[in-house]
Structure formats: C-alpha cells, structure tokens
Coordinates of C-alpha atoms and ligand atoms in Angstrom, one line a residue:
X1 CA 0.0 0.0 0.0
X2 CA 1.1 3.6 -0.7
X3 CA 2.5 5.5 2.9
X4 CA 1.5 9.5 1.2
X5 CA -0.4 10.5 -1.4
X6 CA 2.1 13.5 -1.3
X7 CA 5.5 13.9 -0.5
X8 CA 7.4 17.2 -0.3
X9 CA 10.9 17.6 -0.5
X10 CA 11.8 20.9 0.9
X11 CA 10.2 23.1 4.3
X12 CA 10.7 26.3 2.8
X13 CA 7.6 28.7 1.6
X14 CA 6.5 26.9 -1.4
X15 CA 7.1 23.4 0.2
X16 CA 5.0 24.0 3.6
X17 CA 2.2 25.5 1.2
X18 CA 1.8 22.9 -0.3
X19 CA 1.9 20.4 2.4
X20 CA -0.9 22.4 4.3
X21 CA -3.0 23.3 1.3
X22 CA -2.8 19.5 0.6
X23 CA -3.9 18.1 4.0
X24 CA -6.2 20.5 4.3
X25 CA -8.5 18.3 1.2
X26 CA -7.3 15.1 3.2
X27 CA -4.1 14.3 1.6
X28 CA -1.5 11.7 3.5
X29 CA 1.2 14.0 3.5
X30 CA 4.7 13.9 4.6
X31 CA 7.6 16.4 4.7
X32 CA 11.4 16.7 4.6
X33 CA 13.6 19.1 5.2
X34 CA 17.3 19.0 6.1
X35 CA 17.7 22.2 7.9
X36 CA 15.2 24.7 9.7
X37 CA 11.7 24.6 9.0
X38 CA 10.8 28.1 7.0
X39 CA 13.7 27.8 4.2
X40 CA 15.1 30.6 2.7
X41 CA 12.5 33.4 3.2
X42 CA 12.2 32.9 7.4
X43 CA 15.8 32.0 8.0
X44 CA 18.1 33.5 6.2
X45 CA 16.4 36.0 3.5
X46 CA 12.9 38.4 3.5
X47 CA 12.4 38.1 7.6
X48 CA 16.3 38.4 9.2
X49 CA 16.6 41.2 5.9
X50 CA 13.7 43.4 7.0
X51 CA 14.1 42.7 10.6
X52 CA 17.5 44.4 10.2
X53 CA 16.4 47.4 7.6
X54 CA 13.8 48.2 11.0
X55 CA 17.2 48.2 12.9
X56 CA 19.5 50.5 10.3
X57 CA 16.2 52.7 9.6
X58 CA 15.8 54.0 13.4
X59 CA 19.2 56.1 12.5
X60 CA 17.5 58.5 9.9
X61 CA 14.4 58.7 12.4
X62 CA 17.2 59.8 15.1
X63 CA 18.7 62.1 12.8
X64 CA 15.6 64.0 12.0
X65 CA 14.0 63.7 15.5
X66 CA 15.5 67.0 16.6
X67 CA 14.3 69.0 13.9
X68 CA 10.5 68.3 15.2
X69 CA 11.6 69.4 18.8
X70 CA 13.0 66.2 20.2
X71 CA 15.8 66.8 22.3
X72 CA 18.3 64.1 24.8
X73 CA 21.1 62.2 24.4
X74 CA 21.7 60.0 21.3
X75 CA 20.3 56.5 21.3
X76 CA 23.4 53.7 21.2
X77 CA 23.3 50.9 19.3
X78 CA 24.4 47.8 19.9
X79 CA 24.7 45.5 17.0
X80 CA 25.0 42.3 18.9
X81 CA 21.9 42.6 20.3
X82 CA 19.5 43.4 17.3
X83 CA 21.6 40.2 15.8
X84 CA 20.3 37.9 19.0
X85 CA 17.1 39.7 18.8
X86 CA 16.6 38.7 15.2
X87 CA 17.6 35.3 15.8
X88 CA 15.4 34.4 18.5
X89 CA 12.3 35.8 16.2
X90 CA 13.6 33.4 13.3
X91 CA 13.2 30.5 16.2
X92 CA 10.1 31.6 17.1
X93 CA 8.7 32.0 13.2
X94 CA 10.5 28.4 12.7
X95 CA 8.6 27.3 16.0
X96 CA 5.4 28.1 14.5
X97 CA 6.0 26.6 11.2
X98 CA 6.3 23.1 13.2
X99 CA 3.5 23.6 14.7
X100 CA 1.1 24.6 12.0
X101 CA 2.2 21.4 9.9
X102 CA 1.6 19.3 12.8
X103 CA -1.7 21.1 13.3
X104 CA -2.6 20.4 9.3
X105 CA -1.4 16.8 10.2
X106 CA 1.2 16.9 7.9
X107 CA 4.2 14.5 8.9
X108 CA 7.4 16.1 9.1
X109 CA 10.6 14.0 8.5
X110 CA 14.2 15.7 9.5
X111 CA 17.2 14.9 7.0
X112 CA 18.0 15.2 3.7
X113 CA 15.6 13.8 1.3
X114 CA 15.6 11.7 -2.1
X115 CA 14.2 9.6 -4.8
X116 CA 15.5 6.6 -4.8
X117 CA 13.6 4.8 -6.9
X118 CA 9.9 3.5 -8.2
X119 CA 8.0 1.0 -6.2
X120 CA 5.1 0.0 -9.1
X121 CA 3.3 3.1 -9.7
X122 CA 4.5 5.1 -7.0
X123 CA 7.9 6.4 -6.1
X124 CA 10.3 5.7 -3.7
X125 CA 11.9 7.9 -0.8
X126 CA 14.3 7.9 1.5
X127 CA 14.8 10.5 4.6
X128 CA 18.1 8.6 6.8
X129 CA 17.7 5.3 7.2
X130 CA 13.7 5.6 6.7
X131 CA 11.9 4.8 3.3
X132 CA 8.3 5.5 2.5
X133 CA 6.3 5.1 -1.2
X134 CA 4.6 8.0 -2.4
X135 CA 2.2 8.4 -5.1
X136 CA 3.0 12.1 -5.9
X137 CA 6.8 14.1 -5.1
X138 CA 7.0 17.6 -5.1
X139 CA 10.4 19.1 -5.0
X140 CA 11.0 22.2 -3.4
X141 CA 14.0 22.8 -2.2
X142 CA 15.4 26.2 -3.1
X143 CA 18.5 28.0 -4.2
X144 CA 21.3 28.6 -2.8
X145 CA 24.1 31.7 -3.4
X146 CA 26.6 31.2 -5.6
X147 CA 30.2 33.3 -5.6
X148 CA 32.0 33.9 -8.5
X149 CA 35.4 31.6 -8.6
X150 CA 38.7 34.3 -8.1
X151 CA 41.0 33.3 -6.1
X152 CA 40.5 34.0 -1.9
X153 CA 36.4 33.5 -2.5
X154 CA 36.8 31.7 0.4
X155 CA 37.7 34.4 2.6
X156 CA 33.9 36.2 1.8
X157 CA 30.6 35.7 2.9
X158 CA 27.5 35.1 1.5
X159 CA 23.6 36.5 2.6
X160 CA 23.2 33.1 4.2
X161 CA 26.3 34.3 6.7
X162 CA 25.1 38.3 7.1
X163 CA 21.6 37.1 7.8
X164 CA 21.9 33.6 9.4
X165 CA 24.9 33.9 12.0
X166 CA 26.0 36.2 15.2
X167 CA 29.2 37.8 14.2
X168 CA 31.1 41.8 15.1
X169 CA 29.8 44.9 13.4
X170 CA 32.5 45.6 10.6
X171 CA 33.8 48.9 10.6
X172 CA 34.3 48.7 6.8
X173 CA 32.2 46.3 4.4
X174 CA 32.6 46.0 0.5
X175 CA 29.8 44.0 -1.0
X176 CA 29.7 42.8 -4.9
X177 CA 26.6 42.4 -6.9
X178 CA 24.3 44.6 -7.9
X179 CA 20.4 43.2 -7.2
X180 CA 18.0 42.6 -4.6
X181 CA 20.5 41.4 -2.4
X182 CA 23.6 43.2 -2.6
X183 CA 21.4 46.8 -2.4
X184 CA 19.6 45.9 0.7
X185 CA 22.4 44.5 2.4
X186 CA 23.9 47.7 1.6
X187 CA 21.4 49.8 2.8
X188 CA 20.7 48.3 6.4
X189 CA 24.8 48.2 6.9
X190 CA 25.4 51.7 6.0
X191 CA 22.5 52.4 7.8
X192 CA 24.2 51.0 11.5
X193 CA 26.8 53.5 10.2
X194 CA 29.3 50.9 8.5
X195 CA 31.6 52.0 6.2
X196 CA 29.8 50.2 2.9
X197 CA 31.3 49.7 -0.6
X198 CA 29.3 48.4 -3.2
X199 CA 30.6 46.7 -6.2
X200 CA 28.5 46.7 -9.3
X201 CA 29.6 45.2 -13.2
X202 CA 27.3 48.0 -14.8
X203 CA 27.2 51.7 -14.4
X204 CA 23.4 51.3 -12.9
X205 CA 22.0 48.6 -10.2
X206 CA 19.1 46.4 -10.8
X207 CA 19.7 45.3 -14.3
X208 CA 16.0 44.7 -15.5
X209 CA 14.6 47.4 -13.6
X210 CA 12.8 50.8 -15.0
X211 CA 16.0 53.0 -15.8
X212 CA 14.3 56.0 -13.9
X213 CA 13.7 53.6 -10.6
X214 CA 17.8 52.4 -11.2
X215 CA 19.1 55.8 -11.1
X216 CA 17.5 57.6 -8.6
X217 CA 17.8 55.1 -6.5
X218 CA 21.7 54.8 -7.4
X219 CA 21.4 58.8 -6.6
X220 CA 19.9 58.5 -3.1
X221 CA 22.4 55.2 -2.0
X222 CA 25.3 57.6 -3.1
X223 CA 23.9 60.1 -0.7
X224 CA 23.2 58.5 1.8
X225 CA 27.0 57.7 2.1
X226 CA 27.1 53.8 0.2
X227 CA 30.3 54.1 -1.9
X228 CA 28.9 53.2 -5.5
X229 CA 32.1 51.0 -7.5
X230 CA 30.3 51.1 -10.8
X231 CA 31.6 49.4 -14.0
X232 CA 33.7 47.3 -11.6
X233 CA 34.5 43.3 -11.5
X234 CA 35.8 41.7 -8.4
X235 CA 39.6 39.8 -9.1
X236 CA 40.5 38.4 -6.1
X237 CA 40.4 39.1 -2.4
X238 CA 43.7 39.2 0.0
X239 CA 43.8 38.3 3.9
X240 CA 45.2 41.9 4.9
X241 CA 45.7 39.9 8.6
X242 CA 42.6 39.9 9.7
X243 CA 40.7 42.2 7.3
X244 CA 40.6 42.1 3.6
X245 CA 41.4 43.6 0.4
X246 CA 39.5 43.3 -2.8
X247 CA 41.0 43.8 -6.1
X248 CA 39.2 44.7 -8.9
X249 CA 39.7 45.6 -12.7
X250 CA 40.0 48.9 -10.5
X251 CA 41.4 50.3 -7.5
X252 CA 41.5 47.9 -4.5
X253 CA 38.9 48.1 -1.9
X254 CA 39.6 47.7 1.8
X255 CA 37.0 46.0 4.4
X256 CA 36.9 44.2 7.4
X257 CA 34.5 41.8 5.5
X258 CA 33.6 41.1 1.5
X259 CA 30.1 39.6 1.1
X260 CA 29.0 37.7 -2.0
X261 CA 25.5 39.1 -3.6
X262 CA 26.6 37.5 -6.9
X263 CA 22.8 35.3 -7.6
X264 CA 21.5 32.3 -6.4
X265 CA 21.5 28.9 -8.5
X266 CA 19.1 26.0 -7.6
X267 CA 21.9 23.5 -9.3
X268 CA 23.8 22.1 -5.9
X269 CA 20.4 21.4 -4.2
X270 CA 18.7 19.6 -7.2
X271 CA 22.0 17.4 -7.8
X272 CA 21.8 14.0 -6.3
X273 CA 17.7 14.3 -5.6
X274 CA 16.9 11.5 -8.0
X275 CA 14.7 13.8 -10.0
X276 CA 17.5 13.5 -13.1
X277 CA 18.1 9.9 -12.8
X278 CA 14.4 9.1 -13.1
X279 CA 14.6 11.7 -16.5
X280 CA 13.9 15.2 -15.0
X281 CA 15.6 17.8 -17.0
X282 CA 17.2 20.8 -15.6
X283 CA 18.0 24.3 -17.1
X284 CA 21.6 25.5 -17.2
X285 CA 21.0 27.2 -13.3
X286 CA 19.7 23.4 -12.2
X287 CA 16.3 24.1 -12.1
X288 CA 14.0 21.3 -12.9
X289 CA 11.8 21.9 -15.8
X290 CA 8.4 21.8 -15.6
X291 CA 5.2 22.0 -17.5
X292 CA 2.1 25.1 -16.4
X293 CA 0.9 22.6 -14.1
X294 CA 4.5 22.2 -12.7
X295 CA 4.8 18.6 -13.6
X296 CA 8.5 17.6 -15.1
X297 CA 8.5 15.2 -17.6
X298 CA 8.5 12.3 -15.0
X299 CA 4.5 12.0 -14.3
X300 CA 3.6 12.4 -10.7
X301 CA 7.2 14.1 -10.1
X302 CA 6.3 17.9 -9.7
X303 CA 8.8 20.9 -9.0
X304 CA 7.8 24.6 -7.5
X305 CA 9.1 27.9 -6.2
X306 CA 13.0 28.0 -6.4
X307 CA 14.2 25.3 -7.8
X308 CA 11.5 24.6 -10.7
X309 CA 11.7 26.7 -13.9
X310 CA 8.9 27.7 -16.7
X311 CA 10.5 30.0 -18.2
X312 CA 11.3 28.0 -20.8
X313 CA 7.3 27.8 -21.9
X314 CA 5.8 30.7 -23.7
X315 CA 2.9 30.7 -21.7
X316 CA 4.5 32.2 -18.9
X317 CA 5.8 35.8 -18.0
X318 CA 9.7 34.9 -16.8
X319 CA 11.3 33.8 -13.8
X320 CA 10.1 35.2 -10.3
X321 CA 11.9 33.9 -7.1
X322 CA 10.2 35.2 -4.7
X323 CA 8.3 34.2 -1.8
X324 CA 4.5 34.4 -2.9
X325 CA 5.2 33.0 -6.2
X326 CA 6.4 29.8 -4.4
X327 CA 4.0 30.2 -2.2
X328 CA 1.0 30.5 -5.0
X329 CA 2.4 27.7 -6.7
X330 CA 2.5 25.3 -3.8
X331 CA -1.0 26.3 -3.4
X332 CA -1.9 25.5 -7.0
X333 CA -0.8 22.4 -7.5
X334 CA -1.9 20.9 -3.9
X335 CA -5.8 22.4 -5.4
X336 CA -5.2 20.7 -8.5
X337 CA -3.7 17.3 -7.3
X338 CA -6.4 17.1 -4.5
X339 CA -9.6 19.0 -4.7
X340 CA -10.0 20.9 -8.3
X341 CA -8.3 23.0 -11.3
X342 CA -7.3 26.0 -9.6
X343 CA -7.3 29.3 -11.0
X344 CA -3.9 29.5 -13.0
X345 CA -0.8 31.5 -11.2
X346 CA -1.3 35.1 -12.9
X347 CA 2.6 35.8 -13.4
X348 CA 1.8 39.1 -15.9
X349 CA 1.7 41.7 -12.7
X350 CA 4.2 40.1 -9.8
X351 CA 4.8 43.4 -8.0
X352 CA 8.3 43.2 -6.4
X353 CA 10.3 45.6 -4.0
X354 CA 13.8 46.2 -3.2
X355 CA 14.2 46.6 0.6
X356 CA 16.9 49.4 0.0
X357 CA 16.7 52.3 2.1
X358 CA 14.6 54.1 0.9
X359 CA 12.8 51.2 -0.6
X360 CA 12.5 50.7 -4.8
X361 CA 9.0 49.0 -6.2
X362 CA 7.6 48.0 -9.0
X363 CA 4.8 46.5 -11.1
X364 CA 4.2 45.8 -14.6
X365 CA 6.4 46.6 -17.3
X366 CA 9.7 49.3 -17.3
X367 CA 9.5 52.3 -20.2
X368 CA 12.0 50.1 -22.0
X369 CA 10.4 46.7 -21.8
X370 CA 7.2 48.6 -23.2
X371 CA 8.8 50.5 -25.9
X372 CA 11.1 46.7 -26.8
X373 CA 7.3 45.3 -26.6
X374 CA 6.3 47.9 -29.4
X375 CA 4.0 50.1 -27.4
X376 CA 3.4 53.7 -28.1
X377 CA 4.0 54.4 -24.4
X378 CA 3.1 57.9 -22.8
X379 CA 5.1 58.4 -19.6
X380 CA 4.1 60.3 -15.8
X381 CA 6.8 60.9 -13.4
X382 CA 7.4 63.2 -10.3
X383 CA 10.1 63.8 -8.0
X384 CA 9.5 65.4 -5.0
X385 CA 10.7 65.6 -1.3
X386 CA 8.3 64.4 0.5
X387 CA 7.0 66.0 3.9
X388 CA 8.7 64.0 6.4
X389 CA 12.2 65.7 5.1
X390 CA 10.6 69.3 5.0
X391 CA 10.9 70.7 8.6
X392 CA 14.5 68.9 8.8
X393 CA 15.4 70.3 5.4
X394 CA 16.4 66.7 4.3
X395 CA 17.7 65.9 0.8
X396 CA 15.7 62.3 0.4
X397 CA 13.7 62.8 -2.7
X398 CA 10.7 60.4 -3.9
X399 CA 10.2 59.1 -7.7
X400 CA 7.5 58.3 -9.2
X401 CA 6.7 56.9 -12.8
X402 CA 3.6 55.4 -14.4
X403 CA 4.0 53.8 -18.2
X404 CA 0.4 54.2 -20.3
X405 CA 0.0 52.4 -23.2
X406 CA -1.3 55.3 -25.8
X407 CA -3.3 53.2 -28.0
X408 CA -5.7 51.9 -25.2
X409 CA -5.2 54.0 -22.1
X410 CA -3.9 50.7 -20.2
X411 CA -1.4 51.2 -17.1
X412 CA 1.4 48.9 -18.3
X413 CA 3.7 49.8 -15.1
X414 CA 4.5 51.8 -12.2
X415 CA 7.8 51.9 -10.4
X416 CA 8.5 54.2 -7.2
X417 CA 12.0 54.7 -5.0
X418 CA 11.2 56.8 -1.6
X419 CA 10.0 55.6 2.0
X420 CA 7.0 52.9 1.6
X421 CA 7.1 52.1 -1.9
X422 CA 6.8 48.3 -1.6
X423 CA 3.7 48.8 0.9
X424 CA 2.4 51.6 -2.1
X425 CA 2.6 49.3 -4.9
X426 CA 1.4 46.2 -3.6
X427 CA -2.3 48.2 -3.7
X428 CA -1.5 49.3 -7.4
X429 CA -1.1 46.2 -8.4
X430 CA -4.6 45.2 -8.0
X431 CA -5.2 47.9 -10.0
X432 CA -2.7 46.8 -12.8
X433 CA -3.9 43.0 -11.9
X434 CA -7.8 43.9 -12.7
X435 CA -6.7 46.3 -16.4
X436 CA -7.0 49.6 -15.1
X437 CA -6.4 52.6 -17.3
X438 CA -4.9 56.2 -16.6
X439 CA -8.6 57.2 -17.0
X440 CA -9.1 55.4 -13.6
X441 CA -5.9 56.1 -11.8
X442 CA -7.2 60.1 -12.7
X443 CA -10.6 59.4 -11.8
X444 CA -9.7 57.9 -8.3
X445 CA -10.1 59.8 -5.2
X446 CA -6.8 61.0 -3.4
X447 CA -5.6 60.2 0.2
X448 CA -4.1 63.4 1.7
X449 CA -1.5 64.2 2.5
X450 CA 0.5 61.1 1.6
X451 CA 2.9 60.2 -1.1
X452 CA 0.7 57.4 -2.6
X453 CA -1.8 60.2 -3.7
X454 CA 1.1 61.5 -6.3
X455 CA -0.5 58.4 -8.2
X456 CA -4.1 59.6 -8.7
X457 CA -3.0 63.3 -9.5
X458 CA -0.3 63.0 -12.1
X459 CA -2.1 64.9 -15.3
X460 CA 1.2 66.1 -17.4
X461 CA 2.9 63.6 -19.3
X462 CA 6.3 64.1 -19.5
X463 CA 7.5 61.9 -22.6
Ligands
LIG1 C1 18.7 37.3 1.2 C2 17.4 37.0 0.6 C3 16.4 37.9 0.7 C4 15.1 37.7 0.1 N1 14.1 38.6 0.3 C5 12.9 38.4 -0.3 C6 11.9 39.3 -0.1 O1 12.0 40.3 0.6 N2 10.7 39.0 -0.7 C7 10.5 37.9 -1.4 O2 9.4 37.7 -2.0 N3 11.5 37.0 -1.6 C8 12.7 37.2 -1.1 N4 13.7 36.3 -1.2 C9 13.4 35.1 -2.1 C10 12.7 34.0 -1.3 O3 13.3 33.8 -0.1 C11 12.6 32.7 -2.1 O4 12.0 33.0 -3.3 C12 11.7 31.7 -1.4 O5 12.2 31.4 -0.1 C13 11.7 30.4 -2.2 O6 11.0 29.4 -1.5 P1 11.2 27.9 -1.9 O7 10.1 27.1 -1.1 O8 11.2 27.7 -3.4 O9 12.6 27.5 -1.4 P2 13.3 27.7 0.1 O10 12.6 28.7 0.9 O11 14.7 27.9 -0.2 O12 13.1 26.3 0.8 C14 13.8 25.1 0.4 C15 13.9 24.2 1.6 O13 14.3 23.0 1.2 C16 15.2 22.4 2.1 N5 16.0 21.3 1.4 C17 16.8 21.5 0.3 N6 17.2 20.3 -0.1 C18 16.6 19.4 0.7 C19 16.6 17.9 0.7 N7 17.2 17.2 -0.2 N8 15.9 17.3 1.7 C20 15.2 18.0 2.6 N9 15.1 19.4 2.6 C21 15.8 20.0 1.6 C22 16.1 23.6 2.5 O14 16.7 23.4 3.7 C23 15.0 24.7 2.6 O15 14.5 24.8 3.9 C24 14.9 36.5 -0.6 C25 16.0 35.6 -0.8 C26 17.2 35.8 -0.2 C27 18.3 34.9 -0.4
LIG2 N1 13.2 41.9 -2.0 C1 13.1 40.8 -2.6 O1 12.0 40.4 -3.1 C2 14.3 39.9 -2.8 C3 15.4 40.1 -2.0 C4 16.5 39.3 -2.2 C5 16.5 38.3 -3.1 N2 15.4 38.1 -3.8 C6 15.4 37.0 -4.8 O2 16.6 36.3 -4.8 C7 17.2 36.4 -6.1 C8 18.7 36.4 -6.0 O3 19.2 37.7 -5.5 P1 20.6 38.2 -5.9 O4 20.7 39.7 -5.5 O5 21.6 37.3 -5.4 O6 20.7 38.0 -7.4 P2 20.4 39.0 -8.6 O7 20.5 38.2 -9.8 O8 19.3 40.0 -8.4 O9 21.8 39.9 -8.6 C9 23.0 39.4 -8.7 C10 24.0 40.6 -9.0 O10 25.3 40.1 -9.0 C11 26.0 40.5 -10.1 N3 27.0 39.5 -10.5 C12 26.8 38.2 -10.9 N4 27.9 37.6 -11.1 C13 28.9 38.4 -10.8 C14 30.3 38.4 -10.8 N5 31.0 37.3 -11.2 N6 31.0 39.5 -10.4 C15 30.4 40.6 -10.1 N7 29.1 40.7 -10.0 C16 28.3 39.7 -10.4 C17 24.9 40.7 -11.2 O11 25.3 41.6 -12.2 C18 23.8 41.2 -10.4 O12 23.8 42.6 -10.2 C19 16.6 37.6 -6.8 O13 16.6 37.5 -8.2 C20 15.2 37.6 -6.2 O14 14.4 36.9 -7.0 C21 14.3 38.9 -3.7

C-alpha cells in the first residue's frame, strides 16, 4: 500500500504550502527538510533582511527627531543585540511553522531527502535510514548563493552568513553584486553606520529594472553615504591579517568583511535528488523543468518555487523567485492534485520591492520593456521631497513613474524609490492585476496628504 499521497521535498515557503494546502483536502502527506523549517525566506532572507532594515532605519528617524523638537542624548546601538534579537524571532517563526504542519497533520521527516527509486506506480523515498512510497513528489528545495570563482572567495561571505549567523559589526564592508541582495544588504549596513562599498559590473544597479527607478535610487544610495564602484569586477580578495582587500579591474577596496551578492543557483540542491536519474531535466542554473501545471517530464514528479523553472514555456511571463510565487504555486498544485483545477498563477503583474533604504518598487512593465514590446507608451513621473524631510530640510527625494499604453489608455507599469514604496505598490497592483487605465488612476479619489496620492493626481505627461 502507498505511505503518502504526497511527499514534499523541501520546508521552505513553497514546500509548507503545499503540504498544508494539501492536508487541508485530506491528503496523506509527509515532509522533509534537512535544515530549519521556514527555508530561505524565514531564516536566512525576506524576515532576518527586513528585521535588520527596521534596525538600520531607526538612525535616519534619530537624525531628524530634533528638527520636530526632540531633544536628549543619542540612542546607542548595539549590534550584537538586534543580531540575537533577530535570531530568537527566526526560532520563534520556525517554531510556529512546526506547529502549523503538525496542526494540518502533515508528517514532518528531519534529514536530507531523495528519490531513490519507483515501487510500481508510485515512487520511492528515503529521509536517513527511513523509506516511505509515495504516489506524488514535489520538489521544493530552493536555491542557494553562488560566488564567483577568483582566487581568496573563500575568505567572503555570502547572505546566508550576514543574515543567518551572530558575528562583530564591521567597521568597513565591501559587498559585490548589484540586485535585490547586494542593495539591501547595503542599505541596512550603512544604515548601522558601517563604512559600505558596493561593487556593481554596470554603471546602474538592478539590471531589468525601470532605468528611472535604477538611477535615482543609485542617486539616493550615493547620498546616503554607500560608496557606489560602478563598471567594476571583483579579481581576487587578499587576507590583509585579519581584514581584507579586494582587487578589482579597478582600485583595490579595503574592508573588514567582502560579502558575496553574486545570484543564487538551484543547481547544488537539485543534484543528487533523483529527480535527473528518473529523467527530469534541468536548465543551465539546475532548475527542474516543468510543465504550467508544474509537472517535469517524469508524471507524478512535480517541482515549485525556487528550484523549478517555466520559463522556458511561452505561456509564462519569466522567472520570479520570490516568496508568494512559491508560495502561490505550492498552493496550486496541492488544489489541482487534491480538490480541483485551480485558477492558473497570474505571473503578468508580480509586483516586487527592493528593501533598499529608501525602498524601490515595481509592477508591470519598465519604459523600456514597453517601448522593446512595441508600445506607443506615454510616460508620468514626479520627484518630490516628501513631507517627512521638510521641517529637517532633508535631501531624500521620492520618484514616481507610471508607463500608459497610448493606443488603449492601459497602465502597463508603475515603479517608485522613496519611503514605503513596496507597501504603495502592492495596492496598485490590483489595480494593474484587474486592467485599469490612466482614465481610472485620474478618476480615483486622493488620500491626503500622503505620497501614494502623487499616483491619482499625475495629469502632465512628460514623454
Ligand atoms: C537574502 C534574501 C532575501 C530575500 N528577500 C525576499 C523578499 O523580501 N521578498 C520575497 O518575496 N522573496 C525574497 N527572497 C526570495 C525568497 O526567499 C525565495 O524566493 C523563497 O524562499 C523560495 O521558496 P522555496 O520554497 O522555493 O525555497 P526555500 O525557501 O529555499 O526552501 C527550500 C527548503 O528545502 C530544504 N531542502 C533542500 N534540499 C533538501 C533535501 N534534499 N531534503 C530536505 N530538505 C531540503 C532547504 O533546507 C530549505 O528549507 C529572498 C531571498 C534571499 C536569499
Ligand atoms: N526583496 C526581494 O524580493 C528579494 C530580495 C533578495 C533576493 N530576492 C530574490 O533572490 C534572487 C537572488 O538575488 P541576488 O541579489 O543574489 O541576485 P540578482 O540576480 O538579483 O543579482 C546578482 C547581481 O550580482 C552581479 N553578479 C553576478 N555575477 C557576478 C560576478 N561574477 N562578479 C560581479 N558581479 C556579479 C549581477 O550583475 C547582479 O547585479 C533575486 O533574483 C530575487 O528573485 C528577492
């Protein structure tokens, strides 16, 4: 007899969701994971990350304090502490992770997991020394960073090490890569006050990203004191005796620590899972291949968040890895497998935010994507300071940009750097989700005074 309708390899976001959502329709299921429940996002990515942005961000709130008529001595901070503080939330998210799976009466296994074979119909586990047959697998087991290979790599971290582990506050830190990770790991170190060097291949950040989004914020890390390396490429790093130097194509930098933000592959985790050897295929990064109902070509064997790719299948929009994607697609294919066709993931609008400081966000498509697409685009923008900054005279400076598609009215995108722009465009992207036009945007009512309202009440086109 089969042991689980349903076995998941992998507790991270996508993995638990769909291990609860299956359960939930009376699914056998059972669980492995090697490390932590929670996976990338709880442990050692989104939570630690923000939980340490709330940390840097007090300092600009200290710094501004005064001008509104606060006035003591200066807060200290202790780095140690917000590092244990963080940590013991991560046990306590972790803690509750276990206990919602038990509650769902999902079975969790520790330890590494595989396929080791088929048994009939069904396929064959193994967790340790235990075995189990399951009539459906799901792999989801991540990513994990990768470094490029110069000589000394070993001698630098990586996101999992900065967000995962108790170590000093640097006095000096150069990081190398310029996306999501190597910006916000930027911002929340310079924020603590920490001498911060960031090394980027291009002369902008966030390759991808609206080129009026990449530069001002590029403008407002430069003045908030991030040393911006651009055009640069990392050549080896030097033990200095107990700091480090990092030689590029340029001038050396010096740091008491050189962290990683070079991308994350899937490759290392999906080696060795049995997925290949039963005839999975994987794309160049290692990601398994899979179909829009996230089946590989192995039936039964399944693949989400992370580690799976469709991008490959002209029905979808790209590669996402983030959190709710995984999370929606764990979701999916526990409805499909085990109550009924869910609606499709919708992967035309995934809104997605830097957690710089200030923070960079965006949904739909960039003026250049548009224009590439062959859209007669018309384009809104505004900079502005926004009121926080005017009492202390601040230089921090808000963008704002909305790309309409001419022909039809359509909103094809909005992007926004300044305070709250992830928590901003999450609510436009409904909008953009349900087809709205700049008719609409116009024709809603504002919120004032707030930033958000610059949405609803930019007229002028200014391209
Ligand atoms: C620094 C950083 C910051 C991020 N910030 C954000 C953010 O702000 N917002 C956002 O949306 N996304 C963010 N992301 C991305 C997000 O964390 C991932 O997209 C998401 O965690 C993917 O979920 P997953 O389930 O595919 O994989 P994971 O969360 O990586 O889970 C995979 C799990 O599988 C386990 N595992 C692996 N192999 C095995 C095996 N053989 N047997 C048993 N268990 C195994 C691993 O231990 C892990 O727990 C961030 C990522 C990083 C690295
Ligand atoms: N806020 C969020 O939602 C969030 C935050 C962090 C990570 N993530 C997810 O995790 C993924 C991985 O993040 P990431 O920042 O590691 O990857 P990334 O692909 O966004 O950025 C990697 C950067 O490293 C640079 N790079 C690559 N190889 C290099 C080399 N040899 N030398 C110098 N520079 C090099 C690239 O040019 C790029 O700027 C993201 O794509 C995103 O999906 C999301």
């Amino acid at each position: 007899m089969t042991d689980v309708d349903l076995f998941v390899l992998g507790g991270g976001s996508g993995g638990v969701a769909c291990a609860r959502r299956a359960a939930a329709h009376g699914a056998k299921v059972a669980l492995a994971e090697q490390s932590r429940l929670g996976g990338t996002c709880v442990i050692r990515g989104c939570v630690p990350k923000k939980l340490m942005r709330y940390g840097a961000h007090f300092a600009d709130y200290f710094k501004i304090a005064e001008a509104y008529g606060w006035a003591g001595s200066k807060p200290q901070f202790d780095f140690g502490r917000l590092l244990q503080a963080r940590n013991r939330e991560i046990e306590r998210l972790t803690g509750i992770y276990a206990t919602m799976l038990e509650k769902s009466g999902v079975r969790v296994i520790r330890g590494h997991g595989s396929v080791v074979g088929r048994a009939g119909q069904d396929f064959l586990v193994q967790i340790g020394a235990e075995r189990l047959t399951a009539r459906n697998v799901v792999i989801a087991v991540g990513g994990h960073p990768v470094r490029p290979e110069i000589e000394g790599i070993e001698l630098s971290l990586t996101s999992d090490e900065i967000l995962e582990d108790i170590y000093p506050q640097p006095a000096r830190l150069a990081v190398v890569g310029g996306g999501y990770i190597g910006l916000e790991i930027a911002s929340f170190m310079a924020g603590f006050g920490i001498e911060t060097h960031l090394i980027i291949r291009q002369d902008l950040p966030l390759r991808g990203f609206d080129d009026d989004l990449r530069q001002d914020l590029r403008d407002r890390l430069v003045e908030r004191g991030i040393h911006i390396h651009a055009d640069t490429r990392p050549i080896r790093i030097l033990d200095s005796g107990g700091g480090r130097i990092l030689e590029t194509d340029r001038q050396p930098i010096e740091a008491d620590m050189v962290v990683m933000a070079t991308g994350r592959l899937a490759k290392a985790r999906t080696e060795g899972l049995g997925a290949v050897e039963l005839g999975a295929s994987r794309d160049p990064q290692g990601r398994i291949l899979v179909n829009e109902r996230y089946e590989s070509v192995v039936p039964g064997l399944y693949a989400i968040g992370d580690c799976s790719s469709h991008a490959h299948n002209a029905a979808f929009a790209g590669q996402f890895d983030l959190t709710p994607i995984a999370i929606a697609e764990g979701r999916a294919l526990a409805e499909r497998l085990f109550n009924r066709e869910p609606q499709p993931v919708d992967y035309r609008y995934v809104p997605t935010a830097v957690f710089a400081i200030p923070e960079a966000a965006s949904v739909g498509m960039s003026e250049t994507a548009a224009r590439a697409a062959g859209h007669d685009v018309q384009i809104y923008r505004t900079r502005f300071r926004p009121m926080l900054y005017t009492i202390p005279d601040g230089k921090e400076r808000t963008m704002m940009k909305i790309v309409v598609d001419k022909s039809n009215d359509r909103v094809l995108g909005v992007h926004m750097v300044g305070d709250d722009a992830a928590e901003i465009i999450q609510g436009l992207a409904v909008a953009l989700t349900s087809g709205a036009t700049k008719a609409q945007f116009d024709a809603t009512v504002a919120i004032h005074p707030t930033a958000a309202e610059e949405f609803v009440t930019l007229y002028q086109p200014v391209g």
